[in-house]
XYZ file of C-alpha atoms in Angstrom:
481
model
C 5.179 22.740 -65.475
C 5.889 20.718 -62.024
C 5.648 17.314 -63.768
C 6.677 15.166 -60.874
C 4.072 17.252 -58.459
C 1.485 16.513 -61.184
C 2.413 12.810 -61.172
C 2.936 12.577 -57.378
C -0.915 13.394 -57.542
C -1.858 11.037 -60.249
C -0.098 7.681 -58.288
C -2.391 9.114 -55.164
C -5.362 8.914 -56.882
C -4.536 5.336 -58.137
C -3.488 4.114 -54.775
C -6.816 5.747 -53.273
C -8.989 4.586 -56.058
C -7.724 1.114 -55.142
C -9.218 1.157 -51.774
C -12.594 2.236 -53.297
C -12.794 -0.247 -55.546
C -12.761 -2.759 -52.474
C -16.273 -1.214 -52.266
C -17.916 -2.943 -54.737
C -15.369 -5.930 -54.021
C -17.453 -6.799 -51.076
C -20.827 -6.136 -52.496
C -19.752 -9.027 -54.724
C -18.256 -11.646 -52.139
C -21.730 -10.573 -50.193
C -23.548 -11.802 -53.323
C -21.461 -14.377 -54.360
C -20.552 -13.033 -57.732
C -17.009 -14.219 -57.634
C -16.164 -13.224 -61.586
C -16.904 -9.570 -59.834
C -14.475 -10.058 -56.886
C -11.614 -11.491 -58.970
C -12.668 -7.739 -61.715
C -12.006 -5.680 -58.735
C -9.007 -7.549 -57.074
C -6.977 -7.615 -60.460
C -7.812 -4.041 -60.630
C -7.314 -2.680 -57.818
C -4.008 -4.219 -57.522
C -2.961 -2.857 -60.848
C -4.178 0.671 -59.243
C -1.716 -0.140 -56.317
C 1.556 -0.690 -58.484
C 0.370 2.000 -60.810
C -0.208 4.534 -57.950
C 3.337 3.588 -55.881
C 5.404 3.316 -58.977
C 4.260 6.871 -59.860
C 4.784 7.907 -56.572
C 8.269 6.217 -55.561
C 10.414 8.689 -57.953
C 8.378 11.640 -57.385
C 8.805 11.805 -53.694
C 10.673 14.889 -53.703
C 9.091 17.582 -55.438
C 7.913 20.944 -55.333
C 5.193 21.656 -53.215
C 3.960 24.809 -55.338
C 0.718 24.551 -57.343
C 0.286 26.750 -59.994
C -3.037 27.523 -61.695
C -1.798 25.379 -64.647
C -0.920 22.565 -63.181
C -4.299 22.494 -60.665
C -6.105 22.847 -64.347
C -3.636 19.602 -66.032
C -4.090 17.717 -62.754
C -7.965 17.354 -62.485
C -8.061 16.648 -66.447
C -5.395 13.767 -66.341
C -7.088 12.744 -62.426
C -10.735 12.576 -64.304
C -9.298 10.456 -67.150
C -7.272 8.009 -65.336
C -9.538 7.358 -62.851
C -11.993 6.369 -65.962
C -9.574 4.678 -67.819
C -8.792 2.285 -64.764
C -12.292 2.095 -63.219
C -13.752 0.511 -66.595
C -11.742 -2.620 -66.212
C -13.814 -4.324 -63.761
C -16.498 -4.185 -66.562
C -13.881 -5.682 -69.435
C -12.223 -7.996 -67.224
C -16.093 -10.002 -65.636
C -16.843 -9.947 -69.027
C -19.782 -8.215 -68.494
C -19.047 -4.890 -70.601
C -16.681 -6.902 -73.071
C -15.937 -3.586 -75.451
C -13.281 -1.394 -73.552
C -14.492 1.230 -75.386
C -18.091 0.884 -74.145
C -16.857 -0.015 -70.490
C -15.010 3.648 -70.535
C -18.421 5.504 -72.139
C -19.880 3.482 -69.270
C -17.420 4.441 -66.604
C -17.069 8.374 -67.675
C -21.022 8.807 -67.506
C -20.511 7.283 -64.246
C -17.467 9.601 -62.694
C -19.152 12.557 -64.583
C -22.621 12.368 -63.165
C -24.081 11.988 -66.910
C -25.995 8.519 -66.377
C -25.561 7.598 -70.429
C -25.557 4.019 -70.899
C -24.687 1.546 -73.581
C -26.213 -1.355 -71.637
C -29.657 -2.371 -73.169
C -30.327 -4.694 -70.520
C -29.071 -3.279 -67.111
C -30.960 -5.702 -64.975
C -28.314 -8.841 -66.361
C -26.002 -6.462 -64.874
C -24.417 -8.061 -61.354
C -24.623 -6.768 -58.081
C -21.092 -5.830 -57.810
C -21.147 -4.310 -60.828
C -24.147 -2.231 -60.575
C -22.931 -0.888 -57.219
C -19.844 -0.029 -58.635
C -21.608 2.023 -61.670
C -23.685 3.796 -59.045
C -20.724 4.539 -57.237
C -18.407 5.844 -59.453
C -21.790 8.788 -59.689
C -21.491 9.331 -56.010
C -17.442 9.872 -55.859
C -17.645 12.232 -59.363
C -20.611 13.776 -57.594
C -18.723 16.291 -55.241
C -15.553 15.808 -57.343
C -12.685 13.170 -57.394
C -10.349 15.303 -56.301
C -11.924 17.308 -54.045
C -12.055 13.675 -52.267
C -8.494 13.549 -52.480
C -7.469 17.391 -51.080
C -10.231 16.715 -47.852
C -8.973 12.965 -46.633
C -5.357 12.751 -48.146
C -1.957 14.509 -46.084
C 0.030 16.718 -47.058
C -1.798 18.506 -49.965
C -1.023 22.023 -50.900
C -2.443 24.680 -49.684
C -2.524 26.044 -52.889
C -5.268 23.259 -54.194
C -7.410 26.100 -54.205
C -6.337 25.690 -57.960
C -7.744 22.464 -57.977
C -11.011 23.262 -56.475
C -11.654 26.080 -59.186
C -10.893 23.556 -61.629
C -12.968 20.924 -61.034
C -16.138 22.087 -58.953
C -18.644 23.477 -61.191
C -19.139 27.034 -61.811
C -17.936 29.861 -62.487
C -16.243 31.135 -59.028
C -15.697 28.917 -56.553
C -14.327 30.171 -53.349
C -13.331 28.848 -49.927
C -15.937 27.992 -47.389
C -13.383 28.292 -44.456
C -9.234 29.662 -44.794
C -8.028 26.791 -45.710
C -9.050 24.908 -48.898
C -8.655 20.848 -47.164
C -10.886 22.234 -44.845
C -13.097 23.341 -47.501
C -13.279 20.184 -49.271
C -13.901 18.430 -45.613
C -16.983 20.479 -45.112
C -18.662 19.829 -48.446
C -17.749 15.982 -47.990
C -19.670 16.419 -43.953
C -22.436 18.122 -45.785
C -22.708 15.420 -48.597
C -22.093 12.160 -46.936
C -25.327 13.226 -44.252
C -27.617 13.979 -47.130
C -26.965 11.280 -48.290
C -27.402 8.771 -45.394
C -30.526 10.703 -44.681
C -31.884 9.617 -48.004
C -30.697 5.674 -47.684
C -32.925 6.079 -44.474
C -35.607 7.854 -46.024
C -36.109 5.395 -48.797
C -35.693 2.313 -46.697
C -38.162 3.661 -44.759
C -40.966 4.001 -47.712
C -39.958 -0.103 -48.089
C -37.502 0.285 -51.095
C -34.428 -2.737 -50.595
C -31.636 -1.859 -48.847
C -29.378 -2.652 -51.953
C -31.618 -0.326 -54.105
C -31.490 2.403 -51.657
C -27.856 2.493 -51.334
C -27.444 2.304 -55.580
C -30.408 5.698 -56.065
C -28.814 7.506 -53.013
C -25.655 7.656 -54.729
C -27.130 8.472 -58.539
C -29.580 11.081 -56.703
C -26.782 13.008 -54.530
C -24.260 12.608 -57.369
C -27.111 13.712 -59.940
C -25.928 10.779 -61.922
C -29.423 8.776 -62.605
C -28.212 5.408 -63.481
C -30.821 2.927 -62.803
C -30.819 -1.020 -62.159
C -34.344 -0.825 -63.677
C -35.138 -1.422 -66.999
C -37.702 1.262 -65.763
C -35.819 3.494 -64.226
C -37.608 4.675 -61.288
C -41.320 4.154 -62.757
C -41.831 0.719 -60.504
C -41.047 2.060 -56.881
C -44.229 3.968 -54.967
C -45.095 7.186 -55.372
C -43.231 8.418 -51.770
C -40.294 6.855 -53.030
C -40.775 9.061 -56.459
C -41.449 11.991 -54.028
C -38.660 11.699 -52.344
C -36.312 11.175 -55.134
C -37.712 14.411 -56.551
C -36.986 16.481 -53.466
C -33.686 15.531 -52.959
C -32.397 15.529 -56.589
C -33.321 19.537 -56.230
C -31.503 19.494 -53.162
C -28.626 18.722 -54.536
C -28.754 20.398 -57.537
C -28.605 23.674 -54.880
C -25.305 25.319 -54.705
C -23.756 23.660 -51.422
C -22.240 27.017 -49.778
C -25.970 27.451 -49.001
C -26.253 24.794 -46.823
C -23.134 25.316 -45.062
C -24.354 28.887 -44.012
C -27.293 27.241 -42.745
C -24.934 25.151 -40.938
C -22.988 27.756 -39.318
C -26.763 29.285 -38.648
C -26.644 32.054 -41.063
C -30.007 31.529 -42.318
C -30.761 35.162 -43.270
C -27.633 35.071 -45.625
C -28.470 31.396 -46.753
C -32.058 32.895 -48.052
C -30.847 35.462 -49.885
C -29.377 34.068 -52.315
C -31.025 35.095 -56.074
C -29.468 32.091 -57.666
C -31.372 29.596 -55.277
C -34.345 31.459 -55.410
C -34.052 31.724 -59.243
C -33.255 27.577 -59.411
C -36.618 27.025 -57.615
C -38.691 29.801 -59.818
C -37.733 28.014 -62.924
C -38.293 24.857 -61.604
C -41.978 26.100 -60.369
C -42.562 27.524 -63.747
C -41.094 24.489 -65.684
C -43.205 21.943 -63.540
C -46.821 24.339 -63.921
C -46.696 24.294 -67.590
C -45.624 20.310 -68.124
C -48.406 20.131 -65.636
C -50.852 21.572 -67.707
C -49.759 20.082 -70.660
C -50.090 16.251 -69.812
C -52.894 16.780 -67.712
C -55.331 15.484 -70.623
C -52.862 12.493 -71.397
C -53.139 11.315 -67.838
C -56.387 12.802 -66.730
C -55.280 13.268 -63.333
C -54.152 16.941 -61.855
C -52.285 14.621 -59.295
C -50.637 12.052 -61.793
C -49.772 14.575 -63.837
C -48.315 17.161 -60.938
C -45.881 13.974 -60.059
C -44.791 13.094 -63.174
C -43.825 16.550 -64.310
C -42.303 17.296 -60.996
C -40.417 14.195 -60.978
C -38.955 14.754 -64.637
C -38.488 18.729 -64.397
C -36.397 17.788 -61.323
C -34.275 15.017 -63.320
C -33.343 16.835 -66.127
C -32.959 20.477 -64.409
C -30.538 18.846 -61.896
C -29.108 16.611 -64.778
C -29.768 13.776 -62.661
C -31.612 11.642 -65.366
C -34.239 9.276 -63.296
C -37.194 9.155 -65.218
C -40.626 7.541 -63.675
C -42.551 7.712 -67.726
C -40.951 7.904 -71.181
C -41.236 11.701 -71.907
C -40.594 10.795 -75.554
C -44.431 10.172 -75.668
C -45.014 13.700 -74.126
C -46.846 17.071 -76.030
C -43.828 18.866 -78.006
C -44.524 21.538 -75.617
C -43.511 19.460 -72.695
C -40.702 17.635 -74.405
C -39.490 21.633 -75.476
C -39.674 22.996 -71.778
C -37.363 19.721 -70.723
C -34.691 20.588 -73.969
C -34.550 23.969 -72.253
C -33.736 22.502 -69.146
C -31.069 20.236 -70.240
C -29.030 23.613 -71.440
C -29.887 25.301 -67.734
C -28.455 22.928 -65.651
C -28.780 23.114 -61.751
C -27.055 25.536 -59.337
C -23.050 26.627 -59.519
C -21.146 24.726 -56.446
C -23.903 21.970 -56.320
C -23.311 18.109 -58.007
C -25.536 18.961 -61.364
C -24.630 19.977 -64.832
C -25.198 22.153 -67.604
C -24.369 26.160 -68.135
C -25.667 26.577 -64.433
C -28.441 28.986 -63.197
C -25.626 31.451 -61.555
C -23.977 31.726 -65.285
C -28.060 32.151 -66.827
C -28.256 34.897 -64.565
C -24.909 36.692 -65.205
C -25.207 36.426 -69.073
C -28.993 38.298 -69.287
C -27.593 40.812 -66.366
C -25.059 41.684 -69.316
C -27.733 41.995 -71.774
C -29.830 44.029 -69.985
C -26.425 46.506 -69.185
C -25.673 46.295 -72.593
C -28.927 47.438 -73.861
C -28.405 50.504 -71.647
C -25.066 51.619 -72.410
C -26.425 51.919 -76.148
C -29.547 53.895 -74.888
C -27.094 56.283 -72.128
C -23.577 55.681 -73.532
C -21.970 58.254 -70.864
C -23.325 55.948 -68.248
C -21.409 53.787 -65.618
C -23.374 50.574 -65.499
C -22.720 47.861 -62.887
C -23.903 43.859 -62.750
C -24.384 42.977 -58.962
C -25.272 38.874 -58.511
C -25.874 37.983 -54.889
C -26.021 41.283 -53.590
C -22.110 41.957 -54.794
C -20.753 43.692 -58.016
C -19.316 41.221 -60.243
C -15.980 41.958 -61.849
C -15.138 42.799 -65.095
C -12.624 39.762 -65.370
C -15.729 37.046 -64.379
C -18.121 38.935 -66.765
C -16.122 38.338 -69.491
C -15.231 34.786 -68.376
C -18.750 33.716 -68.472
C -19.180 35.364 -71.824
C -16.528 33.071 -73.172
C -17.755 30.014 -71.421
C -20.944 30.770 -72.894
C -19.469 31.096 -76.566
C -17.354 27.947 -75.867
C -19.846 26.199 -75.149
C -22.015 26.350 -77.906
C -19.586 25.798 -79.978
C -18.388 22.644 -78.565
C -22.383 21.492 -78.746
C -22.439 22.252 -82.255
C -19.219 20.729 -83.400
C -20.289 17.751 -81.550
C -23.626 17.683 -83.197
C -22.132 18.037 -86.581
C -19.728 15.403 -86.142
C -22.775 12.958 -84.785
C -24.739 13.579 -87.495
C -22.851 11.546 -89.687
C -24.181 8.629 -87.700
C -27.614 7.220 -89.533
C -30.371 9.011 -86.653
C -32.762 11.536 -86.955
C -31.805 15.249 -86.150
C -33.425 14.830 -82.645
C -31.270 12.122 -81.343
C -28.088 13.359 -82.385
C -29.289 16.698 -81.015
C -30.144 15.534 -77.853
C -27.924 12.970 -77.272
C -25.266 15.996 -78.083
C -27.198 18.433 -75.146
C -27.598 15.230 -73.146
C -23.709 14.555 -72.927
C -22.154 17.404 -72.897
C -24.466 18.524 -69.996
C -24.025 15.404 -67.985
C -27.922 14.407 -68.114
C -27.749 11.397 -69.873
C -31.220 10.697 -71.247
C -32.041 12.411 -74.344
C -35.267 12.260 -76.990
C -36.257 9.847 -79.562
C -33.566 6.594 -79.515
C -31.593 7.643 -76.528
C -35.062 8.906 -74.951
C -35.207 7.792 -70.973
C -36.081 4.010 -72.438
C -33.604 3.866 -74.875
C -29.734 4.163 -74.648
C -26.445 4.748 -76.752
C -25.662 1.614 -77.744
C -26.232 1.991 -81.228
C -23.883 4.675 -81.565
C -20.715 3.728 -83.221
C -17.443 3.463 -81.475
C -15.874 6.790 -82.842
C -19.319 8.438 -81.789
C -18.731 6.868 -78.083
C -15.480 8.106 -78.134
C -16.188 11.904 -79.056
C -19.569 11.338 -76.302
C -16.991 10.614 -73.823
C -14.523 13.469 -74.982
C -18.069 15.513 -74.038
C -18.701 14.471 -71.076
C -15.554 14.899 -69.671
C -15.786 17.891 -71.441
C -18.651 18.939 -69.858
C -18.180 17.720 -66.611
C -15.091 19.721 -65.949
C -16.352 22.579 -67.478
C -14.345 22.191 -70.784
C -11.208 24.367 -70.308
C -9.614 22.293 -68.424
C -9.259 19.557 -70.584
C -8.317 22.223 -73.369
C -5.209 23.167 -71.564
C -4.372 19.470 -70.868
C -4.245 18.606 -75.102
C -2.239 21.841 -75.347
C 1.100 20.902 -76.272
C 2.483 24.190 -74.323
C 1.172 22.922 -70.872
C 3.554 20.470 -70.464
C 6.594 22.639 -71.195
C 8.962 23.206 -68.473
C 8.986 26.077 -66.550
């Protein structure tokens, strides 16, 4: 393993994260919260001597990144950057359990939108800025932020982008891979100011447009409301909706619509597929709350707005779902395993990976009927390899197993099977809101700190699409080469 290439990387992230953490630094002196400014100082300056100090003896190294080392780089990157981006929260005082302040900060950099925090709105500006942003930079990736505005990165961080963006290929946009990362960063950044105009414009506070653009393009979903996003208009509910399924579409598509290949941007099966079960999702919630509101219209809203949450794993909510048919609250468990498009900012197994794993079930089913047969699984009008077949059939595996061994080891805690359940789901899929006492009115607080601490492991778990941080707690990683 290239340790001091690996470590070169880690002391850039601190010194970078230090300048984003002057961020929220200024929403503070803006509102006067000057426990918040002296938070963010301290730690940002800790970032700073952290970052050089790591960097100073590591100047010279190898400039070759290996597969392993792109895999043990975005798993130590991820945790870090937690592990130093809760201390604003312990040091104001304001999340006093370091513990909580990292399940805090990790729902934040992984897009989950978990909280511990009963009552958000005591929360200060700074702070709350700073929660909403940490969504917004795990959104497209933390290090993807790194390879598209940082010199001197390898060309070879291809590595890195397969590690950390979600999915299960990920590919370069243009030949080389900082470009790559500079595209989806154009792309992201101008959806995003497009929906701080857009909900400025429907009369929402400039503060509180800022804070939802970055949980809605990051598919976070933490709130500053107790309510969540129940108390703004509908238009500003509508418009939530419609972008949280805009981001939870797989990015390449919009940068063929970009470069104006719009016949090749609408071809694409798993887009098409993201929207049908959204459609489908949405009609039946419809239908099934329509009696408890008595509205078509009410109830055509509400199920939009929450079908668009939890496929994305964004986690807004507008009503407390909890008090929804079973029906309803079934569809919405379904979602939570779905998760939004490969190559976009949501969670969960990913509609690309849905699609792959009944394509095998369906060529399975006829090799036993014609066993002589040469059977093929094309996704997005291409054959897909043998070697990616069988890597989303052990994703697949992997991933249930995590859920249940998480589940298992949270039902020890003293709640029902459908918290621990969902709160397991919720996690692990970076959603955040769950059923029953972590519904979208609830939150984790009265999970015990071991729990927090194996919710965490999941999210980061989840996040980064677990193997990563497998390789990282595998003591033959960090041998020498």
């Amino acid at each position: 393993m290239n340790r001091k290439l690996v470590f070169n990387i880690l002391g850039r992230l601190l010194t970078a994260l230090a300048g984003l953490l002057c961020l929220p630094a200024g929403v503070s002196v803006y509102y006067a919260e000057w426990r918040s400014v002296a938070a963010f100082i301290l730690t940002a300056a800790l970032s700073v001597v952290l970052g050089v100090s790591m960097q100073l003896p590591t100047r010279r190294h190898s400039g070759v990144l290996y597969a392993r080392e792109g895999f043990l780089i975005v798993a130590l990157v991820w945790v870090v950057a937690s592990a130093i981006g809760a201390l604003p929260f312990v040091v104001s005082g304001e999340i006093p359990s370091y513990i909580d302040a990292m399940f805090e900060t990790v729902s934040g950099f992984t897009t989950t939108g978990a909280s511990i925090l009963p009552d958000v709105e005591s929360m200060s500006r700074g702070m709350l800025f700073w929660r909403s942003f940490t969504h917004w930079i795990g959104g497209m990736g933390v290090l993807v932020f790194i390879i598209a505005f940082l010199s001197n990165v390898s060309e070879r961080s291809i590595h890195i982008l397969r590690a950390e963006m979600p999915g299960p290929v990920v590919g370069k946009l243009v030949p080389r891979s900082k470009d790559t990362s500079k595209v989806l960063y154009i792309i992201y950044i101008a959806m995003t100011l497009v929906l701080i105009a857009l909900l400025m414009l429907g009369g929402m506070p400039g503060f509180d447009s800022v804070v939802h653009a970055f949980g809605t393009a990051g598919t976070g979903g933490f709130g500053i409301r107790a309510d969540s996003i129940a108390g703004y208009s509908h238009y500003l509910q509508w418009v939530i909706s419609i972008f949280m399924l805009l981001f939870g579409v797989n990015f390449n598509v919009y940068y063929l619509l970009l470069i104006r290949r719009v016949r090749a941007a609408m071809e694409s099966t798993e887009m098409w597929t993201f929207f049908g079960i959204v459609g489908i999702s949405a009609a039946l919630i419809t239908a099934n709350i329509w009696p408890q509101y008595g509205s078509f219209w009410e109830s055509l809203r509400q199920s939009v707005f929450q079908v668009s949450s939890i496929v994305t794993t964004t986690g807004y909510a507008t009503a407390d779902f909890n008090l929804w048919p079973s029906f309803s609250k079934s569809i919405l468990l379904i979602l939570m395993f779905i998760g939004a498009c490969a190559g976009s900012t949501g969670g969960g197994l990913k509609v690309s990976r849905l699609v792959i794993l009944f394509k095998l079930i369906f060529q399975e089913i006829r090799r036993m009927l014609h066993p002589r047969a040469v059977t093929t699984v094309k996704f997005e009008g291409k054959q897909v390899e043998e070697h990616t077949l069988s890597s989303v059939a052990t994703y697949f595996a992997v991933y249930m197993i995590c859920i249940i061994l998480i589940f298992l080891l949270l039902s020890l805690e003293p709640f029902d099977l459908e918290t621990n359940f969902t709160a397991a789901v919720s996690c692990f899929n970076n959603i955040g809101p769950g059923l029953a006492a972590v519904g979208p009115m609830g939150s984790y607080a009265g999970y015990s700190p071991l729990s927090k601490i194996l919710l965490t492991l999941a999210m980061l778990m989840g996040r980064l699409e677990i193997f990563p941080m497998l390789i990282a707690m595998n003591p033959s990683t960090w041998k020498k080469r």
